[in-house]
JSON list of C-alpha atoms in Angstrom, two decimals:
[
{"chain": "K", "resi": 137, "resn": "UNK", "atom": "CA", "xyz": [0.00, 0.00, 0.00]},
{"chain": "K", "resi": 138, "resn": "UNK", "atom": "CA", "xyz": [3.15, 2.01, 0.82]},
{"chain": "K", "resi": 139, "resn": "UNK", "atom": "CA", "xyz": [4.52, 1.36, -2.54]},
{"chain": "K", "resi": 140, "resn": "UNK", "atom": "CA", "xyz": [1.55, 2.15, -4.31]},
{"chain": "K", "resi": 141, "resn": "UNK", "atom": "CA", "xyz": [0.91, 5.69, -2.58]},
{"chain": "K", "resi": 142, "resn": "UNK", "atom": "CA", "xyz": [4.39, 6.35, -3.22]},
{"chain": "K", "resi": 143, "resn": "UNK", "atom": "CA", "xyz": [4.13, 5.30, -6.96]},
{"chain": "K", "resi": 144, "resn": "UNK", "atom": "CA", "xyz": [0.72, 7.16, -7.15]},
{"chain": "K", "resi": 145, "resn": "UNK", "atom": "CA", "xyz": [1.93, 10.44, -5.60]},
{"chain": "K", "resi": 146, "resn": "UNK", "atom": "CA", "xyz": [5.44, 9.77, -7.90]},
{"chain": "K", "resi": 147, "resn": "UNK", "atom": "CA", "xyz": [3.25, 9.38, -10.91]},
{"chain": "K", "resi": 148, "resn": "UNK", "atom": "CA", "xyz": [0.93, 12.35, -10.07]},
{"chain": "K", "resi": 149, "resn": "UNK", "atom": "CA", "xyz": [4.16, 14.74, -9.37]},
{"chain": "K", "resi": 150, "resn": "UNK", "atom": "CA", "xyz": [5.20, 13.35, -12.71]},
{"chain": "K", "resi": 151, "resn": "UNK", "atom": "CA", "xyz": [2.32, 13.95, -14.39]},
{"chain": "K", "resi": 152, "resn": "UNK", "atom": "CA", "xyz": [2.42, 17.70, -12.70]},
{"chain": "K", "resi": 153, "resn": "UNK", "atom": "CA", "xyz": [5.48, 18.51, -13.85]},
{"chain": "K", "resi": 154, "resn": "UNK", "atom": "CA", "xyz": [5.06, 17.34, -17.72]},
{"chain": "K", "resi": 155, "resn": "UNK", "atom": "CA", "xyz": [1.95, 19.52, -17.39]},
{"chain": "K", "resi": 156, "resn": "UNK", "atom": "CA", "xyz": [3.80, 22.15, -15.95]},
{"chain": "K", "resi": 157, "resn": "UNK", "atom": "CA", "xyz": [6.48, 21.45, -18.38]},
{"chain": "K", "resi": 158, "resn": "UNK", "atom": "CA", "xyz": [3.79, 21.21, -21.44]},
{"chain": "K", "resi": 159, "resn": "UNK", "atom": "CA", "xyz": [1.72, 24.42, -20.33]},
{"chain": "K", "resi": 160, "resn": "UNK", "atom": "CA", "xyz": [5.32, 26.91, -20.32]},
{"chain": "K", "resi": 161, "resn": "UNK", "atom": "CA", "xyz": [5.93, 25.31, -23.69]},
{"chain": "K", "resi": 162, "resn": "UNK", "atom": "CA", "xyz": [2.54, 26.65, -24.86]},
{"chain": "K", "resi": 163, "resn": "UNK", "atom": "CA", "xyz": [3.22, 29.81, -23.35]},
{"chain": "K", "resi": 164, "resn": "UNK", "atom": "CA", "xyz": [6.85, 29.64, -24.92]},
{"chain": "K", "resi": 165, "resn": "UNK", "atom": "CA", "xyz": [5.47, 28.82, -28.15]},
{"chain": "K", "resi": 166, "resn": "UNK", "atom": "CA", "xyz": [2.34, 31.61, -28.03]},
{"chain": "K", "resi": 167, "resn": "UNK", "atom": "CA", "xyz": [4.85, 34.34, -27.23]},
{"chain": "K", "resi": 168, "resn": "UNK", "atom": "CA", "xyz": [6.60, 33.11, -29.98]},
{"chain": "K", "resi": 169, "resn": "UNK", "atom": "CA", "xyz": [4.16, 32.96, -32.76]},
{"chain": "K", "resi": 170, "resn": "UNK", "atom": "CA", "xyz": [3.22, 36.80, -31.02]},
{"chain": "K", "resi": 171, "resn": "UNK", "atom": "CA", "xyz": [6.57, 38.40, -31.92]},
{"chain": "K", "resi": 172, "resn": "UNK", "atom": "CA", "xyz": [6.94, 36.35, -35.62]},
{"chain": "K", "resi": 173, "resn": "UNK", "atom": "CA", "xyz": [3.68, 38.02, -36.44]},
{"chain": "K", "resi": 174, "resn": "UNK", "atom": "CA", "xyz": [4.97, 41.13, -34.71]},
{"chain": "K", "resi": 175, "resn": "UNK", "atom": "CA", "xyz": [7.92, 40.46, -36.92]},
{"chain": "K", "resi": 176, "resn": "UNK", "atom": "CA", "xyz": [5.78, 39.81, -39.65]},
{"chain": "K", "resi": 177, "resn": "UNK", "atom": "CA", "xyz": [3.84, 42.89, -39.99]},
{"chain": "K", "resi": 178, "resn": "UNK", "atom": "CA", "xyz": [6.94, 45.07, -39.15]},
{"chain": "K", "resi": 179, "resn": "UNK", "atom": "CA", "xyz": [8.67, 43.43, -42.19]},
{"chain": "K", "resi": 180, "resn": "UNK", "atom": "CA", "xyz": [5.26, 44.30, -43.75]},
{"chain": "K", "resi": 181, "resn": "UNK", "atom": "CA", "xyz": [5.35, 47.75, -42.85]},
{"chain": "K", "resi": 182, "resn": "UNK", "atom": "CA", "xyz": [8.95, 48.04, -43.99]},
{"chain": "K", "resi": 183, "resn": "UNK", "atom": "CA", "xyz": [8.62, 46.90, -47.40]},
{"chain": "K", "resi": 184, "resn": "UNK", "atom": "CA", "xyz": [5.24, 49.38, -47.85]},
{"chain": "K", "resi": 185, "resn": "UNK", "atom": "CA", "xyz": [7.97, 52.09, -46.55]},
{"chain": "K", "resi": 186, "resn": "UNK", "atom": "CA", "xyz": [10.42, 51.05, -48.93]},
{"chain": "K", "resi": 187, "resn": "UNK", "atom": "CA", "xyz": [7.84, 50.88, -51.93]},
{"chain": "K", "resi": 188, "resn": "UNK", "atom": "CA", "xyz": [6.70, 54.17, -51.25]},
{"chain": "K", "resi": 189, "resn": "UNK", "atom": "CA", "xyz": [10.72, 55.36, -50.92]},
{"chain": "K", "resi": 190, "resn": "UNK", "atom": "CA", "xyz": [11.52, 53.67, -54.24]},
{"chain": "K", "resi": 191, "resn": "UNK", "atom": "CA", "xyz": [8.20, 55.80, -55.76]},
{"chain": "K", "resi": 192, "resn": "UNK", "atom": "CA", "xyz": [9.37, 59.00, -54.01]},
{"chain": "K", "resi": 193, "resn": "UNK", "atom": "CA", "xyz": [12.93, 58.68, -54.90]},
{"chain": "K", "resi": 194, "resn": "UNK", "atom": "CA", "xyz": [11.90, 57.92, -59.02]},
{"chain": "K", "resi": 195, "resn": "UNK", "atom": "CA", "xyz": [9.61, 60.54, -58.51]},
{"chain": "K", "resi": 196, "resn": "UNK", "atom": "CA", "xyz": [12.15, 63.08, -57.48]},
{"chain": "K", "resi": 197, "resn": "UNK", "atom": "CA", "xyz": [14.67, 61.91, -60.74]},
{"chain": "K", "resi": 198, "resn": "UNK", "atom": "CA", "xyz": [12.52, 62.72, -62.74]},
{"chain": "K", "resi": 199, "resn": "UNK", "atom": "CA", "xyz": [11.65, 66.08, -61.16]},
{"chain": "K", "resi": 200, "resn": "UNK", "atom": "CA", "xyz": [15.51, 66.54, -61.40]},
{"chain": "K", "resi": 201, "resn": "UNK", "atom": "CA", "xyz": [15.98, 65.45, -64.81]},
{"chain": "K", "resi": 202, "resn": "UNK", "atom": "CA", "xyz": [13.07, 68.25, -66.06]},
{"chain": "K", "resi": 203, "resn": "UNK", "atom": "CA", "xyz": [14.76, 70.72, -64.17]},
{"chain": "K", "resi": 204, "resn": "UNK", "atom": "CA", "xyz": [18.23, 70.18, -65.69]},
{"chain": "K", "resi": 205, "resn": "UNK", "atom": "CA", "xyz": [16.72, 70.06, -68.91]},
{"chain": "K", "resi": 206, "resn": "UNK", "atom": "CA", "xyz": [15.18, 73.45, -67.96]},
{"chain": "K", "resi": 207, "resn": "UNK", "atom": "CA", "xyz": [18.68, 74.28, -66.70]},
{"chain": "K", "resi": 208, "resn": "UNK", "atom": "CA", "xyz": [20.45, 73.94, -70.09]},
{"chain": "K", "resi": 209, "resn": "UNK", "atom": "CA", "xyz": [17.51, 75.65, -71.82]},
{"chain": "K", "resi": 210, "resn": "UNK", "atom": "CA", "xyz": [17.73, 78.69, -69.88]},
{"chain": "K", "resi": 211, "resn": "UNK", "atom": "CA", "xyz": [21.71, 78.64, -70.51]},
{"chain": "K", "resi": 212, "resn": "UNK", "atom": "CA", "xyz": [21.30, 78.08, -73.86]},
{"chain": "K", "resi": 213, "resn": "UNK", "atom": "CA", "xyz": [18.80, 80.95, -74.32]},
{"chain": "K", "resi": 214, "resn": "UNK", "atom": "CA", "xyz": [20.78, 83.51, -72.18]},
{"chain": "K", "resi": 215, "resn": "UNK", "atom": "CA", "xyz": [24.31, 82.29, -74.34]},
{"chain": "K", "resi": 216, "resn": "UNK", "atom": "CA", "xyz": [22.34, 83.09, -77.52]},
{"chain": "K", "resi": 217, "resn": "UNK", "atom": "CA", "xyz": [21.28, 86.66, -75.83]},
{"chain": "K", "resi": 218, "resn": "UNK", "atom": "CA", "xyz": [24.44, 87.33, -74.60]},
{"chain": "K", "resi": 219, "resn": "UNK", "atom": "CA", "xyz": [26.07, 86.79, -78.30]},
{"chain": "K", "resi": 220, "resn": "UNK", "atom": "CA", "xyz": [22.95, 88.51, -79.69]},
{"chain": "K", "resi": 221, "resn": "UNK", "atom": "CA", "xyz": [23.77, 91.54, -77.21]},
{"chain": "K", "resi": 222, "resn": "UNK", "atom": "CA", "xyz": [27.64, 91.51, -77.57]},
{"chain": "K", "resi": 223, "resn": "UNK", "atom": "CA", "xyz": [27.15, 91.86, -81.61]},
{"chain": "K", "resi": 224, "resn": "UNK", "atom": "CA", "xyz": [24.25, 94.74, -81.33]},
{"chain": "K", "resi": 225, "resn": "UNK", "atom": "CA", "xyz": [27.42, 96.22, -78.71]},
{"chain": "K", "resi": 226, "resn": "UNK", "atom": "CA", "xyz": [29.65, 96.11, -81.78]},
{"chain": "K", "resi": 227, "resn": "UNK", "atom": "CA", "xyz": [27.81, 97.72, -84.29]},
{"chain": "K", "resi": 228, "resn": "UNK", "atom": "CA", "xyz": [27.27, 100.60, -81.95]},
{"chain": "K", "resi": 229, "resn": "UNK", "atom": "CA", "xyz": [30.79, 100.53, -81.28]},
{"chain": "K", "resi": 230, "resn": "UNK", "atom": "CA", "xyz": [31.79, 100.64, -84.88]},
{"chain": "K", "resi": 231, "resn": "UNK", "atom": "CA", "xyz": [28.31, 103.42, -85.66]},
{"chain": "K", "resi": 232, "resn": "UNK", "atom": "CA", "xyz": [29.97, 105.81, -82.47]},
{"chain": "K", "resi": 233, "resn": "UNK", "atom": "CA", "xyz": [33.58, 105.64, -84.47]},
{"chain": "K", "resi": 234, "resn": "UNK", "atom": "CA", "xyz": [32.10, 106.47, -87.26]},
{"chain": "K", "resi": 235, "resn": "UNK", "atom": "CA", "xyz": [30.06, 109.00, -86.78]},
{"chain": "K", "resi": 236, "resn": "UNK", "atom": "CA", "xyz": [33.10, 110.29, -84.35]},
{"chain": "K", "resi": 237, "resn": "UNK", "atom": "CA", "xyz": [35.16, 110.12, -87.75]},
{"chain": "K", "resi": 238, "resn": "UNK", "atom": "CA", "xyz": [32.34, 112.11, -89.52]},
{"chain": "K", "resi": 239, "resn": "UNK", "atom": "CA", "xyz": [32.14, 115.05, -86.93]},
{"chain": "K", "resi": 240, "resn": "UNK", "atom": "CA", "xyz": [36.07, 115.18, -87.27]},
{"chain": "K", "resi": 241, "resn": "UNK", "atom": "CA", "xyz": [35.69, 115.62, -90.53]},
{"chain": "K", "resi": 242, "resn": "UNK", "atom": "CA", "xyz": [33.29, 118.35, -90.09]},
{"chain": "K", "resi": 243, "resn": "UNK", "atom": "CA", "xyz": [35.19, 120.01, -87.95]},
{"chain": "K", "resi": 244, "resn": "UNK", "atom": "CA", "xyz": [37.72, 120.14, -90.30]},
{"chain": "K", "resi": 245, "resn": "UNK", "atom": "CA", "xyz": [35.48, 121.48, -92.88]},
{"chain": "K", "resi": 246, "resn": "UNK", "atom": "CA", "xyz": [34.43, 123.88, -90.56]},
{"chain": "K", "resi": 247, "resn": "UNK", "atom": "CA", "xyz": [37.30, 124.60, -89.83]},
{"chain": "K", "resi": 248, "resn": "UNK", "atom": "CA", "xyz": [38.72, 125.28, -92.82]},
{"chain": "K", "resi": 249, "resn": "UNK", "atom": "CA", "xyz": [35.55, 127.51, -94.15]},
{"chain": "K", "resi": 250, "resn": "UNK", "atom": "CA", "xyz": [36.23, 129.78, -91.34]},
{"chain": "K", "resi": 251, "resn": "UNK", "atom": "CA", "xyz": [39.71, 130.26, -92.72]}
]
């Protein structure tokens, strides 16, 4: 009868501890599936971030590319100005010697009436 209590309360302490045992393995093994989908949905999150990054960023090269494009325009225009500008600045340079050259010359003529 000894033996048999002794065996009983040996196989009920067993059978406590694998349920002991069995119920922190759930728990184990709950937290665990918590933080993969935890991990999951962060991994989720971070490729939606990354998407929308990757949009953004093609987005903004192209935004970049039109205003370069605009860029060289604009250079191009002012370049032609500036050459337009620097040639109408000649001819007045060679019309004011000229007509410097003509009101020498009157002068002289002037001059040389009034001798």
């Amino acid at each position: 009868a000894q033996y048999e209590a002794l065996a009983a309360r040996n196989l009920q302490a067993a059978e406590d501890w694998y349920r002991a045992r069995c119920a922190r393995l759930h728990e184990r093994a709950a937290r665990s599936q918590e933080a993969v989908r935890a991990s999951r949905r962060e991994a989720g999150e971070c490729r939606r971030q990354l998407q929308a990054r990757l949009v953004e960023m093609e987005s903004l090269r192209g935004a970049h590319q039109s205003l370069e494009r605009q860029l060289q325009e604009l250079e191009e225009r002012h370049n032609a100005e500036a050459a337009g500008l620097q040639d109408t600045i000649g001819q007045l340079e060679d019309d004011l010697r000229n007509t410097k050259n003509e009101m020498a010359r009157h002068l002289r003529e002037y001059q040389d009436l009034l001798n």
